[in-house]
C-alpha cells in the first residue's frame, strides 16, 4: 500500500478511537452496577487539598479523560496532514516517531485499559510504521 493510504487509514483508526474515548469519557459516571456506583460516589465525594486547590480523584480522572480526547484528536489530524506530503524527509521522520508513540500507547492501553482501544492504536501505529519505512526505502 502507498504511504498516503496507510497514513489515512491510521488517521481514520485514531479518529474512531477518539470517538469511542469521547463516549466513554463523557459517560464514565453512569454506573452499570451498585458496586461501581459506590466507587464513583467515593471518587466524587472525597475531597483533598492539592497544590492549593480542593480536588477529588473524580476531577483528576475526568480531566485526564478530556485531555486524552484532545491528544487523540491531535494525533488523528497530524496523521492526516502527514499523508498530504509523503515525500518530505521531515514527514517521514515524524511518521516514524508517531508510529513508535502509537505502539507505546497501545501497550499501555493493553495493560491498563482494554483490547479494543489498544487495537486501534496498535493498528494505527503499524500503518504509520509501514508508511514511514516505505518512504524511507523509496529514497
Coordinates of C-alpha atoms in Angstrom, one line a residue:
X1 CA 0.0 0.0 0.0
X2 CA 1.1 3.5 -0.6
X3 CA 2.2 5.7 2.4
X4 CA -0.6 8.2 1.8
X5 CA -3.3 5.4 2.1
X6 CA -1.6 3.9 5.1
X7 CA -1.5 7.2 6.9
X8 CA -5.1 8.0 6.1
X9 CA -6.1 4.5 7.5
X10 CA -4.1 5.3 10.6
X11 CA -5.8 8.7 10.9
X12 CA -9.2 7.1 10.5
X13 CA -8.4 4.5 13.1
X14 CA -7.4 7.1 15.6
X15 CA -10.5 9.2 14.8
X16 CA -12.6 6.1 15.6
X17 CA -10.5 5.7 18.8
X18 CA -11.2 9.4 19.6
X19 CA -14.9 9.0 19.2
X20 CA -15.0 5.9 21.4
X21 CA -12.9 7.5 24.0
X22 CA -15.1 10.6 24.0
X23 CA -18.2 8.5 24.6
X24 CA -16.5 6.7 27.5
X25 CA -15.0 9.8 29.0
X26 CA -18.3 11.7 28.9
X27 CA -20.4 8.9 30.4
X28 CA -18.0 7.4 33.0
X29 CA -20.3 8.3 35.9
X30 CA -23.1 6.1 34.6
X31 CA -22.5 3.0 36.8
X32 CA -23.6 -0.4 35.4
X33 CA -24.0 -1.8 38.9
X34 CA -24.2 -0.9 42.6
X35 CA -20.5 -1.8 43.4
X36 CA -19.2 0.6 40.7
X37 CA -21.7 3.2 41.7
X38 CA -20.2 3.1 45.3
X39 CA -16.7 3.6 43.9
X40 CA -17.8 6.5 41.7
X41 CA -19.6 8.1 44.7
X42 CA -16.4 7.8 46.7
X43 CA -14.3 9.3 43.9
X44 CA -16.6 12.3 43.7
X45 CA -17.3 12.9 47.4
X46 CA -13.8 12.6 49.0
X47 CA -12.0 15.9 48.6
X48 CA -8.4 16.7 49.4
X49 CA -6.0 19.7 49.0
X50 CA -3.6 19.5 46.1
X51 CA -1.4 22.4 45.0
X52 CA -3.7 25.0 46.7
X53 CA -6.9 23.6 45.5
X54 CA -9.6 21.3 46.9
X55 CA -10.0 18.4 44.4
X56 CA -11.3 14.8 44.1
X57 CA -9.9 11.8 42.3
X58 CA -13.0 12.1 40.0
X59 CA -11.8 15.5 38.9
X60 CA -8.4 14.1 38.0
X61 CA -10.0 11.1 36.3
X62 CA -12.3 13.3 34.3
X63 CA -9.6 15.8 33.4
X64 CA -7.3 13.1 32.2
X65 CA -10.1 11.7 30.1
X66 CA -10.9 15.0 28.5
X67 CA -7.2 15.8 27.9
X68 CA -6.9 12.5 26.1
X69 CA -9.8 13.4 23.8
X70 CA -7.7 16.4 22.6
X71 CA -4.5 14.3 22.3
X72 CA -6.2 11.6 20.3
X73 CA -7.8 14.2 18.0
X74 CA -4.4 15.9 17.5
X75 CA -2.9 12.5 16.6
X76 CA -5.7 11.9 14.0
X77 CA -5.2 15.4 12.5
X78 CA -1.4 15.1 12.3
X79 CA -1.6 11.7 10.7
X80 CA -4.0 13.0 8.1
X81 CA -1.7 16.1 7.5
X82 CA 1.3 13.8 7.1
X83 CA -0.5 11.9 4.3
X84 CA -0.7 15.1 2.3
X85 CA 3.1 15.3 1.7
X86 CA 4.6 11.8 1.9
X87 CA 7.8 12.7 0.1
X88 CA 9.1 15.1 2.7
X89 CA 12.0 13.8 4.9
X90 CA 10.5 15.6 7.9
X91 CA 7.2 13.9 7.3
X92 CA 8.9 10.5 7.1
X93 CA 10.7 11.1 10.4
X94 CA 7.6 12.4 12.1
X95 CA 5.6 9.4 10.8
X96 CA 8.1 7.0 12.4
X97 CA 8.0 9.0 15.6
X98 CA 4.2 8.8 15.7
X99 CA 4.3 5.1 14.9
X100 CA 6.6 4.5 17.9
X101 CA 4.3 6.7 20.1
X102 CA 1.2 4.8 19.0
X103 CA 2.7 1.4 19.6
X104 CA 3.8 2.6 23.1
X105 CA 0.3 3.9 23.7
X106 CA -1.2 0.6 22.6
X107 CA 1.0 -1.3 25.0
X108 CA -0.2 1.0 27.8
X109 CA -3.8 0.5 26.7
X110 CA -3.5 -3.3 26.7
X111 CA -2.0 -3.2 30.2
X112 CA -4.3 -0.6 31.9
X113 CA -7.5 -0.4 29.8
X114 CA -8.9 -2.8 27.2
X115 CA -8.1 -4.6 24.0
X116 CA -10.4 -2.6 21.6
X117 CA -8.8 0.7 22.4
X118 CA -5.3 -0.8 22.2
X119 CA -6.1 -2.5 18.9
X120 CA -7.0 0.9 17.3
X121 CA -3.7 2.4 18.5
X122 CA -1.6 -0.6 17.5
X123 CA -3.1 -0.9 14.0
X124 CA -2.6 2.9 13.5
X125 CA 1.0 2.5 14.7
X126 CA 1.7 -0.4 12.4
X127 CA 0.2 1.5 9.4
X128 CA 2.3 4.6 10.3
X129 CA 5.4 2.5 10.7
X130 CA 4.9 0.9 7.3
X131 CA 4.2 4.3 5.7
X132 CA 7.4 5.7 7.2
X133 CA 9.6 2.7 6.3
X134 CA 8.2 2.6 2.7
X135 CA 9.0 6.3 2.2
X136 CA 12.5 5.7 3.6
X137 CA 13.2 2.8 1.3
X138 CA 11.9 4.6 -1.7
X139 CA 14.6 7.2 -1.5

